[in-house]
PDB file of C-alpha atoms in Angstrom:
ATOM      1  CA  UNK A   1      67.653 -55.536 189.701  1.00 77.00           C
ATOM      2  CA  UNK A   2      64.199 -54.054 189.135  1.00 84.00           C
ATOM      3  CA  UNK A   3      61.345 -55.913 190.810  1.00 92.00           C
ATOM      4  CA  UNK A   4      57.986 -55.035 189.315  1.00 93.00           C
ATOM      5  CA  UNK A   5      56.404 -58.467 189.806  1.00 95.00           C
ATOM      6  CA  UNK A   6      57.734 -59.601 193.199  1.00 96.00           C
ATOM      7  CA  UNK A   7      56.070 -56.899 195.402  1.00 95.00           C
ATOM      8  CA  UNK A   8      52.511 -57.535 194.141  1.00 96.00           C
ATOM      9  CA  UNK A   9      53.054 -61.290 194.443  1.00 95.00           C
ATOM     10  CA  UNK A  10      54.123 -60.784 198.066  1.00 96.00           C
ATOM     11  CA  UNK A  11      51.069 -58.622 198.698  1.00 96.00           C
ATOM     12  CA  UNK A  12      48.827 -61.318 197.194  1.00 96.00           C
ATOM     13  CA  UNK A  13      50.493 -64.021 199.317  1.00 95.00           C
ATOM     14  CA  UNK A  14      50.064 -61.977 202.490  1.00 96.00           C
ATOM     15  CA  UNK A  15      46.399 -61.487 201.692  1.00 97.00           C
ATOM     16  CA  UNK A  16      46.005 -65.230 201.091  1.00 96.00           C
ATOM     17  CA  UNK A  17      47.736 -65.997 204.402  1.00 96.00           C
ATOM     18  CA  UNK A  18      45.347 -63.623 206.150  1.00 96.00           C
ATOM     19  CA  UNK A  19      42.292 -65.147 204.492  1.00 97.00           C
ATOM     20  CA  UNK A  20      43.476 -68.634 205.429  1.00 97.00           C
ATOM     21  CA  UNK A  21      44.464 -67.362 208.886  1.00 97.00           C
ATOM     22  CA  UNK A  22      47.754 -69.223 208.653  1.00 96.00           C
ATOM     23  CA  UNK A  23      49.595 -69.267 211.969  1.00 96.00           C
ATOM     24  CA  UNK A  24      53.082 -68.620 210.589  1.00 97.00           C
ATOM     25  CA  UNK A  25      55.811 -68.749 213.223  1.00 97.00           C
ATOM     26  CA  UNK A  26      59.280 -67.617 212.193  1.00 98.00           C
ATOM     27  CA  UNK A  27      62.257 -68.241 214.456  1.00 98.00           C
ATOM     28  CA  UNK A  28      65.783 -67.051 213.712  1.00 98.00           C
ATOM     29  CA  UNK A  29      64.728 -64.371 211.211  1.00 98.00           C
ATOM     30  CA  UNK A  30      67.736 -62.296 212.279  1.00 98.00           C
ATOM     31  CA  UNK A  31      70.017 -64.919 210.684  1.00 98.00           C
ATOM     32  CA  UNK A  32      69.100 -63.766 207.180  1.00 98.00           C
ATOM     33  CA  UNK A  33      71.605 -60.980 206.367  1.00 98.00           C
ATOM     34  CA  UNK A  34      70.070 -57.636 205.446  1.00 98.00           C
ATOM     35  CA  UNK A  35      72.707 -56.930 202.810  1.00 98.00           C
ATOM     36  CA  UNK A  36      75.048 -58.910 200.577  1.00 98.00           C
ATOM     37  CA  UNK A  37      74.829 -62.251 198.862  1.00 98.00           C
ATOM     38  CA  UNK A  38      73.629 -65.330 200.741  1.00 98.00           C
ATOM     39  CA  UNK A  39      72.479 -68.831 199.878  1.00 98.00           C
ATOM     40  CA  UNK A  40      69.393 -70.101 201.709  1.00 98.00           C
ATOM     41  CA  UNK A  41      69.247 -73.912 201.895  1.00 98.00           C
ATOM     42  CA  UNK A  42      65.741 -75.270 202.517  1.00 98.00           C
ATOM     43  CA  UNK A  43      64.225 -78.675 203.144  1.00 98.00           C
ATOM     44  CA  UNK A  44      61.585 -79.637 200.583  1.00 98.00           C
ATOM     45  CA  UNK A  45      58.239 -81.113 201.653  1.00 98.00           C
ATOM     46  CA  UNK A  46      55.694 -79.184 199.593  1.00 98.00           C
ATOM     47  CA  UNK A  47      54.940 -77.463 196.308  1.00 95.00           C
ATOM     48  CA  UNK A  48      54.405 -74.214 198.226  1.00 95.00           C
ATOM     49  CA  UNK A  49      57.846 -74.177 199.854  1.00 97.00           C
ATOM     50  CA  UNK A  50      58.933 -71.417 197.464  1.00 94.00           C
ATOM     51  CA  UNK A  51      56.247 -69.131 198.821  1.00 95.00           C
ATOM     52  CA  UNK A  52      56.810 -69.802 202.521  1.00 97.00           C
ATOM     53  CA  UNK A  53      60.585 -69.930 202.133  1.00 97.00           C
ATOM     54  CA  UNK A  54      60.549 -66.492 200.562  1.00 97.00           C
ATOM     55  CA  UNK A  55      58.237 -65.276 203.314  1.00 97.00           C
ATOM     56  CA  UNK A  56      60.833 -66.307 205.902  1.00 97.00           C
ATOM     57  CA  UNK A  57      63.323 -63.808 204.449  1.00 98.00           C
ATOM     58  CA  UNK A  58      60.932 -60.843 204.439  1.00 97.00           C
ATOM     59  CA  UNK A  59      61.704 -59.676 208.013  1.00 97.00           C
ATOM     60  CA  UNK A  60      65.219 -58.903 206.689  1.00 98.00           C
ATOM     61  CA  UNK A  61      63.644 -57.175 203.663  1.00 97.00           C
ATOM     62  CA  UNK A  62      65.247 -59.662 201.267  1.00 98.00           C
ATOM     63  CA  UNK A  63      63.765 -61.115 198.089  1.00 98.00           C
ATOM     64  CA  UNK A  64      64.856 -64.691 197.431  1.00 98.00           C
ATOM     65  CA  UNK A  65      65.702 -65.873 193.901  1.00 98.00           C
ATOM     66  CA  UNK A  66      64.852 -69.561 193.923  1.00 97.00           C
ATOM     67  CA  UNK A  67      66.448 -72.205 191.763  1.00 96.00           C
ATOM     68  CA  UNK A  68      63.459 -74.073 190.310  1.00 92.00           C
ATOM     69  CA  UNK A  69      62.632 -76.632 187.652  1.00 90.00           C
ATOM     70  CA  UNK A  70      62.776 -75.193 184.163  1.00 91.00           C
ATOM     71  CA  UNK A  71      59.312 -76.543 183.352  1.00 91.00           C
ATOM     72  CA  UNK A  72      57.795 -73.947 185.705  1.00 91.00           C
ATOM     73  CA  UNK A  73      59.220 -71.210 183.505  1.00 94.00           C
ATOM     74  CA  UNK A  74      57.566 -72.682 180.401  1.00 91.00           C
ATOM     75  CA  UNK A  75      54.133 -72.942 181.997  1.00 92.00           C
ATOM     76  CA  UNK A  76      51.691 -70.342 180.657  1.00 92.00           C
ATOM     77  CA  UNK A  77      50.589 -69.385 184.176  1.00 90.00           C
ATOM     78  CA  UNK A  78      53.653 -69.746 186.380  1.00 92.00           C
ATOM     79  CA  UNK A  79      56.205 -68.834 183.696  1.00 94.00           C
ATOM     80  CA  UNK A  80      55.619 -65.052 183.633  1.00 94.00           C
ATOM     81  CA  UNK A  81      55.673 -64.952 187.445  1.00 94.00           C
ATOM     82  CA  UNK A  82      58.846 -67.018 187.762  1.00 95.00           C
ATOM     83  CA  UNK A  83      60.642 -64.879 185.205  1.00 94.00           C
ATOM     84  CA  UNK A  84      59.258 -61.654 186.639  1.00 96.00           C
ATOM     85  CA  UNK A  85      60.543 -62.538 190.107  1.00 96.00           C
ATOM     86  CA  UNK A  86      63.969 -63.330 188.618  1.00 95.00           C
ATOM     87  CA  UNK A  87      64.002 -66.917 189.807  1.00 96.00           C
ATOM     88  CA  UNK A  88      66.570 -69.234 188.247  1.00 96.00           C
ATOM     89  CA  UNK A  89      65.487 -72.020 185.863  1.00 95.00           C
ATOM     90  CA  UNK A  90      67.209 -75.367 186.409  1.00 93.00           C
ATOM     91  CA  UNK A  91      67.515 -77.696 183.443  1.00 85.00           C
ATOM     92  CA  UNK A  92      68.920 -80.957 184.780  1.00 74.00           C
ATOM     93  CA  UNK A  93      70.359 -81.774 181.361  1.00 71.00           C
ATOM     94  CA  UNK A  94      72.232 -78.451 181.296  1.00 70.00           C
ATOM     95  CA  UNK A  95      72.889 -77.639 184.932  1.00 76.00           C
ATOM     96  CA  UNK A  96      75.979 -75.524 184.307  1.00 89.00           C
ATOM     97  CA  UNK A  97      73.903 -72.622 182.985  1.00 90.00           C
ATOM     98  CA  UNK A  98      71.702 -72.393 186.094  1.00 93.00           C
ATOM     99  CA  UNK A  99      74.742 -72.758 188.354  1.00 94.00           C
ATOM    100  CA  UNK A 100      76.437 -69.864 186.533  1.00 95.00           C
ATOM    101  CA  UNK A 101      73.305 -67.709 186.746  1.00 95.00           C
ATOM    102  CA  UNK A 102      73.018 -68.380 190.492  1.00 97.00           C
ATOM    103  CA  UNK A 103      76.651 -67.339 190.979  1.00 97.00           C
ATOM    104  CA  UNK A 104      75.958 -64.110 189.087  1.00 97.00           C
ATOM    105  CA  UNK A 105      73.006 -63.368 191.374  1.00 97.00           C
ATOM    106  CA  UNK A 106      75.127 -64.022 194.463  1.00 98.00           C
ATOM    107  CA  UNK A 107      77.944 -61.840 193.146  1.00 98.00           C
ATOM    108  CA  UNK A 108      75.409 -59.048 192.670  1.00 97.00           C
ATOM    109  CA  UNK A 109      74.491 -59.288 196.368  1.00 98.00           C
ATOM    110  CA  UNK A 110      71.266 -61.235 195.881  1.00 98.00           C
ATOM    111  CA  UNK A 111      69.836 -63.989 198.096  1.00 98.00           C
ATOM    112  CA  UNK A 112      69.447 -67.299 196.270  1.00 98.00           C
ATOM    113  CA  UNK A 113      67.228 -70.125 197.528  1.00 98.00           C
ATOM    114  CA  UNK A 114      68.128 -73.744 196.847  1.00 98.00           C
ATOM    115  CA  UNK A 115      66.723 -77.136 197.835  1.00 97.00           C
ATOM    116  CA  UNK A 116      69.733 -79.438 198.446  1.00 97.00           C
ATOM    117  CA  UNK A 117      67.458 -82.502 198.225  1.00 97.00           C
ATOM    118  CA  UNK A 118      66.466 -81.425 194.679  1.00 92.00           C
ATOM    119  CA  UNK A 119      62.981 -82.976 194.959  1.00 94.00           C
ATOM    120  CA  UNK A 120      60.151 -83.163 197.482  1.00 97.00           C
ATOM    121  CA  UNK A 121      60.661 -85.687 200.262  1.00 98.00           C
ATOM    122  CA  UNK A 122      57.735 -88.084 200.490  1.00 98.00           C
ATOM    123  CA  UNK A 123      58.870 -89.205 203.952  1.00 98.00           C
ATOM    124  CA  UNK A 124      59.071 -85.554 205.089  1.00 98.00           C
ATOM    125  CA  UNK A 125      62.489 -86.370 206.511  1.00 98.00           C
ATOM    126  CA  UNK A 126      65.649 -85.134 204.816  1.00 98.00           C
ATOM    127  CA  UNK A 127      66.766 -86.983 201.702  1.00 98.00           C
ATOM    128  CA  UNK A 128      70.399 -87.119 200.643  1.00 97.00           C
ATOM    129  CA  UNK A 129      71.826 -83.697 199.790  1.00 98.00           C
ATOM    130  CA  UNK A 130      73.461 -82.732 196.521  1.00 95.00           C
ATOM    131  CA  UNK A 131      76.851 -81.051 196.970  1.00 96.00           C
ATOM    132  CA  UNK A 132      76.011 -78.117 194.680  1.00 95.00           C
ATOM    133  CA  UNK A 133      74.819 -75.934 197.564  1.00 97.00           C
ATOM    134  CA  UNK A 134      78.155 -76.083 199.355  1.00 98.00           C
ATOM    135  CA  UNK A 135      80.193 -75.754 196.166  1.00 97.00           C
ATOM    136  CA  UNK A 136      78.192 -72.713 195.071  1.00 98.00           C
ATOM    137  CA  UNK A 137      78.496 -70.948 198.444  1.00 98.00           C
ATOM    138  CA  UNK A 138      82.236 -71.612 198.550  1.00 98.00           C
ATOM    139  CA  UNK A 139      82.801 -70.345 195.010  1.00 98.00           C
ATOM    140  CA  UNK A 140      80.673 -67.228 195.568  1.00 98.00           C
ATOM    141  CA  UNK A 141      82.141 -66.543 199.004  1.00 98.00           C
ATOM    142  CA  UNK A 142      78.710 -66.223 200.642  1.00 98.00           C
ATOM    143  CA  UNK A 143      77.209 -67.812 203.778  1.00 98.00           C
ATOM    144  CA  UNK A 144      74.730 -70.667 203.727  1.00 98.00           C
ATOM    145  CA  UNK A 145      71.579 -69.927 205.722  1.00 98.00           C
ATOM    146  CA  UNK A 146      69.801 -73.190 206.703  1.00 98.00           C
ATOM    147  CA  UNK A 147      66.007 -72.934 206.732  1.00 98.00           C
ATOM    148  CA  UNK A 148      63.454 -75.543 207.789  1.00 98.00           C
ATOM    149  CA  UNK A 149      59.816 -75.407 206.727  1.00 98.00           C
ATOM    150  CA  UNK A 150      57.180 -77.468 208.491  1.00 98.00           C
ATOM    151  CA  UNK A 151      53.422 -77.681 208.003  1.00 97.00           C
ATOM    152  CA  UNK A 152      53.584 -76.738 204.324  1.00 98.00           C
ATOM    153  CA  UNK A 153      53.230 -80.420 203.387  1.00 98.00           C
ATOM    154  CA  UNK A 154      49.703 -80.338 204.815  1.00 97.00           C
ATOM    155  CA  UNK A 155      48.711 -77.845 202.118  1.00 97.00           C
ATOM    156  CA  UNK A 156      50.066 -79.256 198.864  1.00 97.00           C
ATOM    157  CA  UNK A 157      52.496 -82.127 198.424  1.00 98.00           C
ATOM    158  CA  UNK A 158      53.028 -85.324 196.455  1.00 97.00           C
ATOM    159  CA  UNK A 159      50.468 -88.162 196.593  1.00 97.00           C
ATOM    160  CA  UNK A 160      47.885 -86.151 198.561  1.00 97.00           C
ATOM    161  CA  UNK A 161      45.034 -83.816 197.574  1.00 97.00           C
ATOM    162  CA  UNK A 162      45.517 -80.114 198.156  1.00 97.00           C
ATOM    163  CA  UNK A 163      44.108 -78.836 201.431  1.00 97.00           C
ATOM    164  CA  UNK A 164      44.060 -75.109 202.113  1.00 96.00           C
ATOM    165  CA  UNK A 165      42.099 -75.338 205.350  1.00 95.00           C
ATOM    166  CA  UNK A 166      42.111 -72.301 207.575  1.00 95.00           C
ATOM    167  CA  UNK A 167      43.951 -71.739 210.881  1.00 95.00           C
ATOM    168  CA  UNK A 168      46.849 -74.024 209.946  1.00 95.00           C
ATOM    169  CA  UNK A 169      50.160 -73.623 211.798  1.00 97.00           C
ATOM    170  CA  UNK A 170      53.284 -73.174 209.668  1.00 97.00           C
ATOM    171  CA  UNK A 171      56.782 -73.194 211.185  1.00 98.00           C
ATOM    172  CA  UNK A 172      59.801 -71.523 209.597  1.00 98.00           C
ATOM    173  CA  UNK A 173      63.071 -72.105 211.450  1.00 98.00           C
ATOM    174  CA  UNK A 174      66.199 -70.257 210.297  1.00 98.00           C
ATOM    175  CA  UNK A 175      69.619 -71.299 211.530  1.00 98.00           C
ATOM    176  CA  UNK A 176      72.879 -69.430 212.002  1.00 98.00           C
ATOM    177  CA  UNK A 177      74.933 -68.715 208.876  1.00 98.00           C
ATOM    178  CA  UNK A 178      77.395 -71.418 207.848  1.00 98.00           C
ATOM    179  CA  UNK A 179      80.680 -70.400 206.224  1.00 98.00           C
ATOM    180  CA  UNK A 180      82.427 -72.689 203.732  1.00 97.00           C
ATOM    181  CA  UNK A 181      85.487 -72.082 201.604  1.00 96.00           C
ATOM    182  CA  UNK A 182      86.914 -73.593 198.442  1.00 96.00           C
ATOM    183  CA  UNK A 183      89.568 -75.253 200.596  1.00 97.00           C
ATOM    184  CA  UNK A 184      86.894 -77.257 202.418  1.00 97.00           C
ATOM    185  CA  UNK A 185      85.893 -80.752 201.343  1.00 97.00           C
ATOM    186  CA  UNK A 186      82.518 -80.348 199.604  1.00 97.00           C
ATOM    187  CA  UNK A 187      81.354 -83.861 200.501  1.00 97.00           C
ATOM    188  CA  UNK A 188      82.203 -83.396 204.171  1.00 98.00           C
ATOM    189  CA  UNK A 189      80.639 -79.932 204.357  1.00 98.00           C
ATOM    190  CA  UNK A 190      77.496 -81.203 202.613  1.00 98.00           C
ATOM    191  CA  UNK A 191      77.191 -83.905 205.273  1.00 98.00           C
ATOM    192  CA  UNK A 192      77.666 -81.240 207.974  1.00 98.00           C
ATOM    193  CA  UNK A 193      74.955 -79.073 206.404  1.00 98.00           C
ATOM    194  CA  UNK A 194      72.553 -82.012 206.283  1.00 98.00           C
ATOM    195  CA  UNK A 195      73.342 -82.885 209.907  1.00 98.00           C
ATOM    196  CA  UNK A 196      72.669 -79.283 210.982  1.00 98.00           C
ATOM    197  CA  UNK A 197      69.374 -79.180 209.115  1.00 98.00           C
ATOM    198  CA  UNK A 198      68.341 -82.614 210.438  1.00 98.00           C
ATOM    199  CA  UNK A 199      68.766 -81.322 213.994  1.00 98.00           C
ATOM    200  CA  UNK A 200      66.780 -78.194 213.116  1.00 98.00           C
ATOM    201  CA  UNK A 201      64.040 -80.320 211.534  1.00 98.00           C
ATOM    202  CA  UNK A 202      63.768 -82.475 214.652  1.00 98.00           C
ATOM    203  CA  UNK A 203      63.502 -79.418 216.894  1.00 98.00           C
ATOM    204  CA  UNK A 204      60.909 -77.846 214.592  1.00 98.00           C
ATOM    205  CA  UNK A 205      58.778 -81.003 214.504  1.00 97.00           C
ATOM    206  CA  UNK A 206      58.988 -81.409 218.279  1.00 96.00           C
ATOM    207  CA  UNK A 207      57.810 -77.815 218.807  1.00 96.00           C
ATOM    208  CA  UNK A 208      55.048 -77.939 216.197  1.00 96.00           C
ATOM    209  CA  UNK A 209      51.485 -77.761 217.593  1.00 92.00           C
ATOM    210  CA  UNK A 210      48.519 -79.851 216.490  1.00 79.00           C
ATOM    211  CA  UNK A 211      50.246 -83.163 215.764  1.00 81.00           C
ATOM    212  CA  UNK A 212      47.719 -86.014 216.008  1.00 87.00           C
ATOM    213  CA  UNK A 213      49.210 -89.484 216.249  1.00 82.00           C
ATOM    214  CA  UNK A 214      49.451 -91.391 212.954  1.00 91.00           C
ATOM    215  CA  UNK A 215      48.885 -88.201 210.896  1.00 96.00           C
ATOM    216  CA  UNK A 216      49.760 -88.815 207.241  1.00 97.00           C
ATOM    217  CA  UNK A 217      51.970 -85.732 207.160  1.00 97.00           C
ATOM    218  CA  UNK A 218      54.046 -86.786 210.185  1.00 97.00           C
ATOM    219  CA  UNK A 219      57.202 -88.873 209.553  1.00 97.00           C
ATOM    220  CA  UNK A 220      57.050 -92.540 210.490  1.00 97.00           C
ATOM    221  CA  UNK A 221      59.937 -91.967 212.924  1.00 96.00           C
ATOM    222  CA  UNK A 222      57.636 -89.645 214.905  1.00 95.00           C
ATOM    223  CA  UNK A 223      54.668 -92.038 214.927  1.00 95.00           C
ATOM    224  CA  UNK A 224      53.045 -90.711 211.777  1.00 96.00           C
ATOM    225  CA  UNK A 225      51.889 -92.718 208.772  1.00 97.00           C
ATOM    226  CA  UNK A 226      54.114 -91.054 206.169  1.00 98.00           C
ATOM    227  CA  UNK A 227      56.305 -93.447 204.166  1.00 98.00           C
ATOM    228  CA  UNK A 228      59.605 -94.374 205.715  1.00 98.00           C
ATOM    229  CA  UNK A 229      62.664 -92.978 203.884  1.00 98.00           C
ATOM    230  CA  UNK A 230      63.154 -96.412 202.309  1.00 98.00           C
ATOM    231  CA  UNK A 231      59.531 -96.598 201.145  1.00 98.00           C
ATOM    232  CA  UNK A 232      59.744 -93.033 199.872  1.00 98.00           C
ATOM    233  CA  UNK A 233      62.851 -93.892 197.864  1.00 97.00           C
ATOM    234  CA  UNK A 234      60.999 -96.793 196.246  1.00 97.00           C
ATOM    235  CA  UNK A 235      58.079 -94.505 195.354  1.00 97.00           C
ATOM    236  CA  UNK A 236      60.536 -92.003 193.860  1.00 97.00           C
ATOM    237  CA  UNK A 237      62.087 -94.720 191.685  1.00 96.00           C
ATOM    238  CA  UNK A 238      58.661 -95.839 190.497  1.00 96.00           C
ATOM    239  CA  UNK A 239      57.727 -92.260 189.643  1.00 95.00           C
ATOM    240  CA  UNK A 240      60.918 -91.793 187.629  1.00 92.00           C
ATOM    241  CA  UNK A 241      60.264 -95.074 185.791  1.00 94.00           C
ATOM    242  CA  UNK A 242      56.738 -93.935 184.868  1.00 93.00           C
ATOM    243  CA  UNK A 243      58.066 -90.634 183.573  1.00 88.00           C
ATOM    244  CA  UNK A 244      60.729 -92.375 181.524  1.00 88.00           C
ATOM    245  CA  UNK A 245      58.153 -94.757 180.042  1.00 90.00           C
ATOM    246  CA  UNK A 246      55.873 -91.853 179.177  1.00 87.00           C
ATOM    247  CA  UNK A 247      58.692 -90.075 177.364  1.00 84.00           C
ATOM    248  CA  UNK A 248      59.241 -93.190 175.261  1.00 85.00           C
ATOM    249  CA  UNK A 249      55.584 -93.366 174.178  1.00 83.00           C
ATOM    250  CA  UNK A 250      55.016 -92.381 170.534  1.00 80.00           C
ATOM    251  CA  UNK A 251      53.365 -88.995 170.195  1.00 69.00           C
ATOM    252  CA  UNK A 252      50.004 -88.811 168.483  1.00 62.00           C
ATOM    253  CA  UNK A 253      49.883 -86.563 165.453  1.00 54.00           C
TER     254      UNK A 253
END
């Protein structure tokens, strides 16, 4: 697969990280295989998780093909970049096509990135996981690489203004590969994956520097003022209701 767009995007991102003096700390980079297909499963707390998640695979010289909302591919600015980097558009009304494309990438020895929560977590804790990650890895015969991002929510996330302040610490924790097979129970293995990533998230939060009490970006369970998972779920439902109502509004001609 020819990559004419990805390398300059990486170079731009590295320059931006340097300008912002981001303190990116990657642990477990050796867990990303240097060859062959693999599925990276990431938590989702920010709109920039694609960028930092891909950065976490660079020590292994791998380019990650992320499964992302189809709307990003139709945007006049992000669309050419998403297509040029061979990311995978996800249309929730036609999910089979994106699933098939991801399997083709994995069969070709590519690394695919997926967010099992599907959407950004407003509580910054893990939401419920969809089983597609486990089912895809089992069908493709590739390992799942769990990855936790932390600190990205301070830059750009839901319900808060963007903040690209300098000197910000970013943590990327990468866990040991997880093997699943088609004989395994997808529901049970999805729960195991979530449990593994929850433990990794806790360890990453505990080790993260610069955590003032009651910070808005710190989960309520850790003393922060972020919404609890229950409050976050209510906010998600309200957001979906607003979107549905907007779709029903008559269009002006």
